[in-house]
Amino acid sequence: MKFQAVRGFKDWLPEDFFKYHHLMEIARNYLIRANFKEVKIPLLEKTELFMRTIGEVTDIVQKETYTFQDRNQDFLTLRPEATAGICRMILEHGLHVKPKPLKFFFIGPMFRHERPQKGRLREFYQIDVEFLGNLTPYYEVELLQIALEILKKPSNREDLFTLEINSLGCRECRPAFRDYLQVSLESERESLCDTCKDRLYRNPLRVLDCKQEGCKEVVKRLKPISDFWCGSCRGHFNILTGLLRALDRDFVFNPFLVRGLDYYVRTIFEIKGKGLGAQDTVCAGGRYDYLLKDLGGPDLPATGFAIGLERWALSLWGEECPEFLRKKLRPDLLFIPLGEEAKKEGLKVVSELRNQGLRVESLFEDKGLKALLREADKLGAKQVLILGEEELKEGVILIKDMQEGTQQRIKMDKLIGRLKKEQRVEDLSC
Ligand code: ATP
Ligand code: MG
C-alpha cells in the first residue's frame, strides 16, 4: 500500500524549507526590531475558545475547523488562527496587567478544512502579530507599515502588494448595517448562491465577501457600510487614512471589505498580492477591541494581522525556489578522506571546520578518488578538500576547485584561515 500525505497537507522539501525559513527569518528580525516578543501557543485549544472568539456562526467554526473528542471526551480543536490562543494566553498568565502596549508574535501552522486549491491549504503557516494597548490611529498605522515593510523586504518591490482598508463600524453602528443587509439581501435571495442564502441569516456581512458572480452582482447594488458609520467611527477612519496619505502610503478604500472572523471592529485591512488568482490575500487583519473583555478580561483595545506564509512565497516567486536560496542545496565544501587514518583525522577536521562556521559535507566512503570526485561533482560542490595518507604524513591538505579544475596543497594549520577568507561565512546561517 502506498501512503500519501493527507489532502491539503504539504511536505516541505529542502528547497521549500529554504524559502519559507528565509521569509520567516525576515519577518522575525523585523518584528524583533519593533520590539514584538515571540511566543508559542499550543496546537490545540478547547473548542469552546474558538466558538466564543471567532464566533459560532462563522464559516471557520461551522465548516472549517478540525474538531474532535480526545480520550477524556473533551472537545478540542486544531487552531485555525492564532489570535484566540494568544488572548487566552494573555489572560491565563495575567499578562494584561503588565505595562502596555503588549506586543506579541507567533509563527506556526494553522488548520482549516477548506477546499484545497492554489494558495489554499488545510495546513498553512501564519506569521501572526498582535498589539494590545491604548490603540490610537498612530499605532494602527505603525502596524500597517510593519506589515507592508515585512512583505516587501525580500523583493524590495512595493508594487507587488496592494493595501485595502475599510471600517466595520463598532457595536453602536454596525447593527444598523447588519439589519439593512438582511432586509436588502432577503429581497434578492433568489440571486444568491446556496452558501449565501444560508449566510444571510447567520452572518450577512460574509455575503459581501462571496466570490460567486451572482452574489457579486447583488453586492454591487448595496449601500456601503460607510453610510452607516457613527461619528466616532467616521472620525477615526478619517484620521487613519489621513496619516496614510501624509506618509505617501498607497491604499484602496474598499467599503465592501469584510473579514471572516466575528471579532473584528472598526479598521480592517487586507494586503493583496499581484498575480495570485482567486486566493490573493497575503496578509489580513484588523481591530478586535472587545475580544479580551468577551473572554472575561479587561477592556483592552487590540489589533493584529496575519501573513499567510505560503501565499507570501507564491506572490514573490510563484511555485519556484529562487536561485539564491536553491544554491544552499549545494555544499560549498566537500571533504574527502582517503584511507582509514585519514578518515579518523577527518572526523576532527570536519567538526573543527563546522565549529568555525563553514558549511561542510563529508564523504566517508570506501571508493577511489576518481569515483569520489565524480560524486562531488554531482553534488555540486564548489571546493573539495582531499586528505590522503601522504597529505596526512606531511600535515597538509589538498584543496581542489571544481569549477576551475585547479588544486593546491595547504598546511593544515593555515586551512581554516584561508577558507574563512574565501567562503562567505555569514551566508551560512540557515
Ligand atoms: P480568505 O478570505 O483567503 O479565506 P481568511 O479571511 O480566512 O482568508 P485570515 O483568517 O484572515 O484569512 O488569515 C490570514 C491569512 O492567512 C490570509 O490572508 C492568507 O494569507 C492565509 N490563509 C488563510 N487561510 C488559508 C488557507 N486555507 N491556506 C493558505 N493560506 C491561508
Ligand atoms: Mg478563509
Coordinates of C-alpha atoms and ligand atoms in Angstrom, one line a residue:
M1 CA 0.0 0.0 0.0
K2 CA 1.3 3.4 -1.0
F3 CA 0.8 6.2 1.5
Q4 CA 0.2 9.8 0.5
A5 CA 0.0 12.9 2.6
V6 CA -3.5 13.9 3.7
R7 CA -5.1 16.3 1.1
G8 CA -4.2 19.9 1.7
F9 CA -1.3 19.0 4.0
K10 CA 2.1 19.6 2.4
D11 CA 5.5 18.3 2.9
W12 CA 8.3 20.8 2.9
L13 CA 11.1 19.5 0.8
P14 CA 14.6 21.1 1.4
E15 CA 14.1 23.8 -1.2
D16 CA 10.7 24.7 0.3
F17 CA 12.3 24.8 3.7
F18 CA 15.0 27.2 2.5
K19 CA 12.4 29.7 1.1
Y20 CA 9.9 29.5 4.0
H21 CA 12.7 29.7 6.5
H22 CA 14.2 32.7 4.7
L23 CA 10.8 34.5 4.9
M24 CA 10.2 33.6 8.5
E25 CA 13.6 35.0 9.4
I26 CA 12.9 38.2 7.6
A27 CA 9.6 38.6 9.5
R28 CA 11.1 37.6 12.8
N29 CA 14.0 40.0 12.5
Y30 CA 11.8 42.9 11.5
L31 CA 9.3 42.2 14.4
I32 CA 12.1 42.0 16.9
R33 CA 13.3 45.4 15.8
A34 CA 9.8 46.8 16.5
N35 CA 10.1 45.1 20.0
F36 CA 7.4 42.5 19.4
K37 CA 8.0 39.4 21.6
E38 CA 7.8 35.9 20.1
V39 CA 5.6 33.4 21.9
K40 CA 4.3 29.9 21.2
I41 CA 0.8 28.8 21.8
P42 CA -0.4 25.2 21.7
L43 CA -1.6 23.5 18.5
L44 CA -4.8 22.6 20.2
E45 CA -7.3 24.6 22.3
K46 CA -10.6 23.8 23.8
T47 CA -13.2 24.0 21.1
E48 CA -15.2 26.4 23.2
L49 CA -12.4 29.1 23.0
F50 CA -12.9 29.3 19.2
M51 CA -16.7 29.3 19.4
R52 CA -16.5 32.2 21.9
T53 CA -13.9 34.3 20.0
I54 CA -14.2 33.6 16.2
G55 CA -17.9 33.2 16.5
E56 CA -20.2 30.2 16.4
V57 CA -21.9 31.3 13.2
T58 CA -18.7 32.0 11.2
D59 CA -17.6 29.8 8.2
I60 CA -14.5 28.9 10.1
V61 CA -16.1 27.5 13.2
Q62 CA -19.1 25.9 11.4
K63 CA -17.3 24.3 8.5
E64 CA -13.5 24.7 8.6
T65 CA -12.2 23.5 12.0
Y66 CA -10.6 20.2 12.8
T67 CA -12.5 19.3 15.9
F68 CA -12.6 16.0 17.8
Q69 CA -13.1 14.5 21.2
D70 CA -10.0 13.2 22.9
R71 CA -9.8 10.1 25.2
N72 CA -11.3 12.1 28.0
Q73 CA -14.2 13.1 25.8
D74 CA -13.1 16.8 25.8
F75 CA -13.8 18.7 22.7
L76 CA -10.6 20.0 21.2
T77 CA -9.8 22.0 18.0
L78 CA -6.6 22.4 16.0
R79 CA -6.0 26.1 16.0
P80 CA -7.4 27.7 12.8
E81 CA -5.8 31.0 13.7
A82 CA -3.7 32.4 16.5
T83 CA -5.5 35.5 17.9
A84 CA -7.8 33.5 20.1
G85 CA -5.0 31.4 21.6
I86 CA -2.9 34.5 22.2
C87 CA -5.7 36.2 24.0
R88 CA -6.3 33.1 26.1
M89 CA -2.5 33.1 26.9
I90 CA -2.6 36.7 28.0
L91 CA -5.4 36.2 30.4
E92 CA -4.2 32.9 31.7
H93 CA -0.8 34.3 32.6
G94 CA -2.1 37.7 33.8
L95 CA 0.0 39.5 31.1
H96 CA -2.8 42.1 30.7
V97 CA -1.6 43.8 34.0
K98 CA 1.9 44.3 32.6
P99 CA 2.9 47.7 31.1
K100 CA 1.2 48.4 27.8
P101 CA 1.4 48.1 24.9
L102 CA 1.5 44.3 24.8
K103 CA 3.2 43.2 21.6
F104 CA 3.5 39.5 20.6
F105 CA 4.1 37.5 17.6
F106 CA 3.8 33.8 16.7
I107 CA 4.8 31.8 13.7
G108 CA 3.3 28.4 13.2
P109 CA 0.9 26.2 11.3
M110 CA -2.9 26.7 11.3
F111 CA -5.5 24.1 10.3
R112 CA -8.7 24.7 8.3
H113 CA -10.8 22.1 6.5
E114 CA -11.2 24.1 3.3
R115 CA -11.2 23.1 -0.4
P116 CA -7.5 22.8 -1.3
Q117 CA -6.5 24.9 -4.4
K118 CA -3.7 27.2 -5.4
G119 CA -2.9 29.3 -2.3
R120 CA -5.4 27.4 -0.1
L121 CA -4.2 24.6 2.1
R122 CA -5.6 22.7 5.0
E123 CA -2.3 23.1 6.9
F124 CA -0.7 26.5 6.3
Y125 CA 1.6 28.7 8.2
Q126 CA 0.8 32.2 9.5
I127 CA 3.1 34.9 10.9
D128 CA 0.7 36.3 13.4
V129 CA 1.2 39.7 15.0
E130 CA -0.8 41.1 17.9
F131 CA -0.8 44.5 19.6
L132 CA -2.9 45.4 22.7
G133 CA -3.0 48.7 24.4
N134 CA -4.1 52.3 24.0
L135 CA -4.9 52.0 20.3
T136 CA -4.6 55.4 18.7
P137 CA -4.6 55.5 14.9
Y138 CA -0.9 56.1 15.1
Y139 CA -0.4 52.6 16.4
E140 CA -2.7 51.2 13.8
V141 CA -0.8 52.9 11.0
E142 CA 2.5 51.8 12.6
L143 CA 1.3 48.2 12.4
L144 CA 0.1 48.6 8.8
Q145 CA 3.6 49.9 7.9
I146 CA 5.2 47.0 9.6
A147 CA 3.1 44.5 7.6
L148 CA 3.9 46.3 4.4
E149 CA 7.6 46.6 5.1
I150 CA 7.9 42.9 6.0
L151 CA 6.1 41.8 2.9
K152 CA 8.2 43.9 0.5
K153 CA 11.5 43.2 2.2
P154 CA 12.6 40.0 0.3
S155 CA 12.0 41.6 -3.1
N156 CA 12.2 45.3 -2.2
R157 CA 9.2 45.8 -4.5
E158 CA 6.3 47.7 -3.2
D159 CA 4.3 47.3 -6.4
L160 CA 3.7 43.6 -5.7
F161 CA 1.2 44.4 -2.9
T162 CA -1.9 46.5 -2.6
L163 CA -3.3 47.6 0.8
E164 CA -7.1 47.7 1.0
I165 CA -8.8 49.1 4.1
N166 CA -12.3 49.5 5.5
S167 CA -14.0 50.1 8.8
L168 CA -16.6 47.6 10.0
G169 CA -18.0 50.2 12.4
C170 CA -18.4 49.5 16.1
R171 CA -21.0 47.9 18.3
E172 CA -23.0 51.1 18.2
C173 CA -23.3 51.5 14.4
R174 CA -22.8 48.0 12.9
P175 CA -26.2 46.5 14.0
A176 CA -28.0 49.0 11.8
F177 CA -25.9 48.0 8.8
R178 CA -26.5 44.3 9.6
D179 CA -30.2 44.9 9.7
Y180 CA -30.1 46.8 6.4
L181 CA -28.1 44.0 4.8
Q182 CA -30.5 41.3 6.0
V183 CA -33.5 43.1 4.6
S184 CA -31.9 44.0 1.3
L185 CA -30.4 40.6 0.7
E186 CA -33.6 38.9 1.6
S187 CA -35.4 40.7 -1.2
E188 CA -32.7 39.3 -3.6
R189 CA -32.4 35.9 -2.0
E190 CA -33.0 34.0 -5.3
S191 CA -29.9 35.5 -6.9
L192 CA -27.6 34.4 -4.1
C193 CA -25.6 31.2 -4.1
D194 CA -26.6 28.4 -1.6
T195 CA -23.9 29.3 0.9
C196 CA -25.0 33.0 0.9
K197 CA -28.7 32.0 1.2
D198 CA -27.6 30.5 4.5
R199 CA -25.2 33.2 5.4
L200 CA -28.0 35.7 5.0
Y201 CA -29.3 34.7 8.4
R202 CA -26.2 33.5 10.2
N203 CA -23.6 36.1 9.1
P204 CA -24.9 38.5 6.4
L205 CA -21.6 40.5 6.3
R206 CA -19.9 37.5 4.8
V207 CA -22.1 37.8 1.7
L208 CA -20.1 40.9 0.8
D209 CA -17.0 38.6 0.5
C210 CA -18.6 36.0 -1.7
K211 CA -16.7 35.2 -4.9
Q212 CA -19.7 33.9 -6.9
E213 CA -20.8 36.1 -9.8
G214 CA -24.5 36.2 -8.9
C215 CA -23.7 37.3 -5.3
K216 CA -21.1 39.9 -6.6
E217 CA -23.9 41.5 -8.7
V218 CA -26.2 41.7 -5.8
V219 CA -23.5 43.3 -3.6
K220 CA -22.8 46.0 -6.2
R221 CA -26.3 47.3 -5.7
L222 CA -26.0 47.6 -1.9
K223 CA -25.2 50.7 0.1
P224 CA -21.7 50.6 1.6
I225 CA -21.1 50.2 5.3
S226 CA -19.6 53.7 5.3
D227 CA -23.1 55.1 5.0
F228 CA -23.8 53.6 8.4
W229 CA -20.7 54.7 10.4
C230 CA -21.3 56.7 13.6
G231 CA -19.5 60.0 14.0
S232 CA -16.8 58.5 16.1
C233 CA -16.0 55.6 13.6
R234 CA -16.0 58.1 10.7
G235 CA -13.7 60.4 12.6
H236 CA -11.3 57.6 13.4
F237 CA -11.2 56.3 9.9
N238 CA -10.5 59.8 8.5
I239 CA -7.6 60.3 10.9
L240 CA -6.2 56.9 9.9
T241 CA -6.4 57.4 6.2
G242 CA -5.1 61.0 6.6
L243 CA -2.0 59.6 8.2
L244 CA -1.5 57.1 5.4
R245 CA -1.8 59.8 2.8
A246 CA 0.7 62.0 4.7
L247 CA 3.1 59.1 4.6
D248 CA 2.5 58.6 0.9
R249 CA 1.4 55.0 1.5
D250 CA -0.8 53.8 -1.3
F251 CA -4.1 52.3 -0.2
V252 CA -7.5 51.5 -1.6
F253 CA -10.6 52.2 0.4
N254 CA -12.8 49.2 -0.2
P255 CA -16.2 49.8 1.6
F256 CA -17.2 46.2 0.9
L257 CA -14.2 44.6 2.5
V258 CA -15.2 42.3 5.4
R259 CA -13.3 39.7 7.4
G260 CA -14.2 36.1 8.1
L261 CA -14.0 36.4 11.8
D262 CA -16.7 37.8 14.1
Y263 CA -14.5 39.7 16.5
Y264 CA -13.3 42.5 14.2
V265 CA -14.5 46.1 14.8
R266 CA -13.6 49.3 13.0
T267 CA -10.4 49.2 11.0
I268 CA -9.9 46.0 9.0
F269 CA -7.5 45.5 6.1
E270 CA -6.1 43.1 3.6
I271 CA -2.9 43.2 1.6
K272 CA -3.3 41.6 -1.7
G273 CA -0.5 40.1 -3.9
K274 CA -0.4 40.5 -7.7
G275 CA -0.9 37.5 -9.9
L276 CA -2.2 35.2 -7.3
G277 CA -5.6 34.4 -8.8
A278 CA -8.6 34.0 -6.6
Q279 CA -6.7 33.5 -3.3
D280 CA -4.8 36.8 -3.4
T281 CA -4.9 38.0 0.2
V282 CA -1.4 37.6 1.5
C283 CA -2.0 39.4 4.8
A284 CA -5.1 40.3 6.7
G285 CA -6.0 41.8 9.9
G286 CA -7.8 44.4 11.9
R287 CA -9.0 45.6 15.3
Y288 CA -10.7 43.4 17.9
D289 CA -11.3 45.7 20.8
Y290 CA -13.9 43.6 22.6
L291 CA -12.3 40.2 22.3
L292 CA -10.4 40.2 25.6
K293 CA -13.4 41.5 27.5
D294 CA -15.6 38.9 26.0
L295 CA -13.2 36.3 27.3
G296 CA -13.6 37.7 30.8
G297 CA -10.6 40.0 30.7
P298 CA -10.3 43.8 30.9
D299 CA -11.3 46.4 28.3
L300 CA -8.2 46.5 26.2
P301 CA -8.3 47.6 22.6
A302 CA -6.3 45.4 20.3
T303 CA -5.3 44.9 16.7
G304 CA -3.3 42.5 14.7
F305 CA -2.6 40.8 11.4
A306 CA -1.5 37.5 10.0
I307 CA 0.6 36.9 7.0
G308 CA 0.0 33.6 5.1
L309 CA 3.5 32.3 4.6
E310 CA 2.8 30.1 1.6
R311 CA 0.9 32.8 -0.2
W312 CA 3.6 35.3 0.6
A313 CA 6.1 33.0 -1.1
L314 CA 3.8 32.5 -4.1
S315 CA 3.4 36.3 -4.5
L316 CA 7.2 36.7 -4.6
W317 CA 8.4 33.6 -6.6
G318 CA 5.4 31.6 -7.8
E319 CA 6.0 27.9 -7.1
E320 CA 9.7 28.2 -7.6
C321 CA 12.6 28.4 -5.1
P322 CA 14.8 31.4 -6.2
E323 CA 18.3 30.6 -7.2
F324 CA 20.0 32.5 -4.3
L325 CA 18.2 30.0 -1.9
R326 CA 18.5 27.0 -4.2
K327 CA 22.2 27.2 -4.1
K328 CA 22.2 26.4 -0.5
L329 CA 21.3 22.8 -1.5
R330 CA 24.9 22.5 -2.9
P331 CA 27.8 22.1 -0.4
D332 CA 30.3 24.9 -0.6
L333 CA 33.0 22.5 0.8
L334 CA 33.2 18.8 0.4
F335 CA 35.6 16.8 2.4
I336 CA 37.1 13.5 1.1
P337 CA 39.3 11.4 3.3
L338 CA 41.2 8.6 1.7
G339 CA 42.2 5.6 3.9
E340 CA 41.4 4.7 7.4
E341 CA 43.9 7.0 9.1
A342 CA 42.7 10.0 7.1
K343 CA 39.1 9.2 7.9
K344 CA 39.9 9.2 11.6
E345 CA 41.6 12.5 11.3
G346 CA 38.9 13.7 9.0
L347 CA 36.3 13.4 11.8
K348 CA 38.2 16.0 13.7
V349 CA 38.7 18.2 10.6
V350 CA 35.1 18.4 9.6
S351 CA 34.0 19.1 13.2
E352 CA 36.5 21.9 13.5
L353 CA 35.5 23.5 10.2
R354 CA 31.9 23.5 11.2
N355 CA 32.7 25.0 14.6
Q356 CA 34.3 27.8 12.7
G357 CA 31.1 28.5 10.8
L358 CA 31.8 26.8 7.5
R359 CA 29.3 24.6 5.7
V360 CA 31.0 21.2 5.0
E361 CA 29.7 18.0 3.6
S362 CA 31.8 14.8 4.1
L363 CA 32.1 11.6 2.0
F364 CA 33.4 8.8 4.2
E365 CA 33.2 6.2 1.5
D366 CA 35.3 3.2 0.5
K367 CA 35.8 4.3 -3.0
G368 CA 38.7 5.5 -5.1
L369 CA 39.4 9.2 -5.6
K370 CA 38.1 9.3 -9.1
A371 CA 34.7 7.9 -8.1
L372 CA 34.5 10.2 -5.2
L373 CA 35.3 13.3 -7.3
R374 CA 32.5 12.3 -9.7
E375 CA 30.1 12.2 -6.7
A376 CA 31.4 15.6 -5.5
D377 CA 30.7 16.9 -9.0
K378 CA 27.1 15.5 -8.9
L379 CA 26.5 17.1 -5.5
G380 CA 27.6 20.4 -7.0
A381 CA 30.4 21.0 -4.6
K382 CA 32.4 24.2 -5.3
Q383 CA 35.6 23.1 -3.5
V384 CA 36.8 19.7 -2.4
L385 CA 39.2 19.0 0.4
I386 CA 41.2 15.8 0.0
L387 CA 43.1 14.2 2.8
G388 CA 45.1 11.1 1.7
E389 CA 47.8 9.1 3.5
E390 CA 50.5 11.2 2.1
E391 CA 49.0 14.5 3.0
L392 CA 48.3 13.2 6.5
K393 CA 52.0 12.4 6.9
E394 CA 53.1 15.9 5.7
G395 CA 50.4 17.8 7.7
V396 CA 48.8 19.3 4.6
I397 CA 45.5 19.0 2.8
L398 CA 44.6 19.3 -0.9
I399 CA 42.1 21.9 -2.0
K400 CA 40.6 21.3 -5.3
D401 CA 38.4 24.0 -7.1
M402 CA 35.8 22.0 -9.0
Q403 CA 34.9 24.9 -11.4
E404 CA 38.4 25.9 -12.3
G405 CA 39.9 22.5 -12.0
T406 CA 42.9 23.9 -10.1
Q407 CA 44.4 22.4 -6.9
Q408 CA 46.7 23.4 -4.1
R409 CA 48.3 21.9 -1.1
I410 CA 48.0 23.9 2.0
K411 CA 49.3 23.4 5.6
M412 CA 46.5 22.1 7.9
D413 CA 47.1 24.9 10.4
K414 CA 46.5 27.5 7.7
L415 CA 43.4 25.8 6.3
I416 CA 40.7 27.4 8.4
G417 CA 42.1 31.0 8.0
R418 CA 42.3 30.5 4.2
L419 CA 38.8 29.0 3.9
K420 CA 37.1 31.6 6.0
K421 CA 38.6 34.3 3.8
E422 CA 37.3 32.6 0.7
Q423 CA 33.9 31.4 1.9
R424 CA 31.2 33.9 2.9
V425 CA 30.7 32.6 6.4
E426 CA 27.7 34.9 7.1
D427 CA 25.7 33.3 4.3
L428 CA 25.7 30.0 6.2
S429 CA 23.3 30.9 8.9
C430 CA 20.4 28.9 7.5
Ligands
ATP1 P1 -9.6 34.0 2.9 O1 -10.5 35.1 2.6 O2 -8.5 33.9 1.9 O3 -10.2 32.7 3.2 P2 -9.4 34.4 5.7 O4 -10.3 35.6 6.0 O5 -9.9 33.1 6.0 O6 -8.9 34.5 4.2 P3 -7.5 35.0 7.7 O7 -8.1 34.2 8.7 O8 -7.5 36.5 8.0 O9 -8.0 34.7 6.3 O10 -6.0 34.6 7.5 C1 -4.9 35.5 7.2 C2 -4.1 35.0 6.1 O11 -3.8 33.6 6.3 C3 -4.7 35.0 4.8 O12 -4.6 36.3 4.2 C4 -3.9 34.0 4.0 O13 -2.7 34.6 3.5 C5 -3.7 33.0 5.0 N1 -4.6 31.9 4.9 C6 -5.9 31.8 5.4 N2 -6.5 30.6 5.1 C7 -5.6 30.0 4.3 C8 -5.5 28.7 3.7 N3 -6.6 27.8 3.8 N4 -4.4 28.3 3.0 C9 -3.4 29.1 2.9 N5 -3.3 30.3 3.5 C10 -4.4 30.8 4.2
MG2 MG -10.9 31.6 4.9

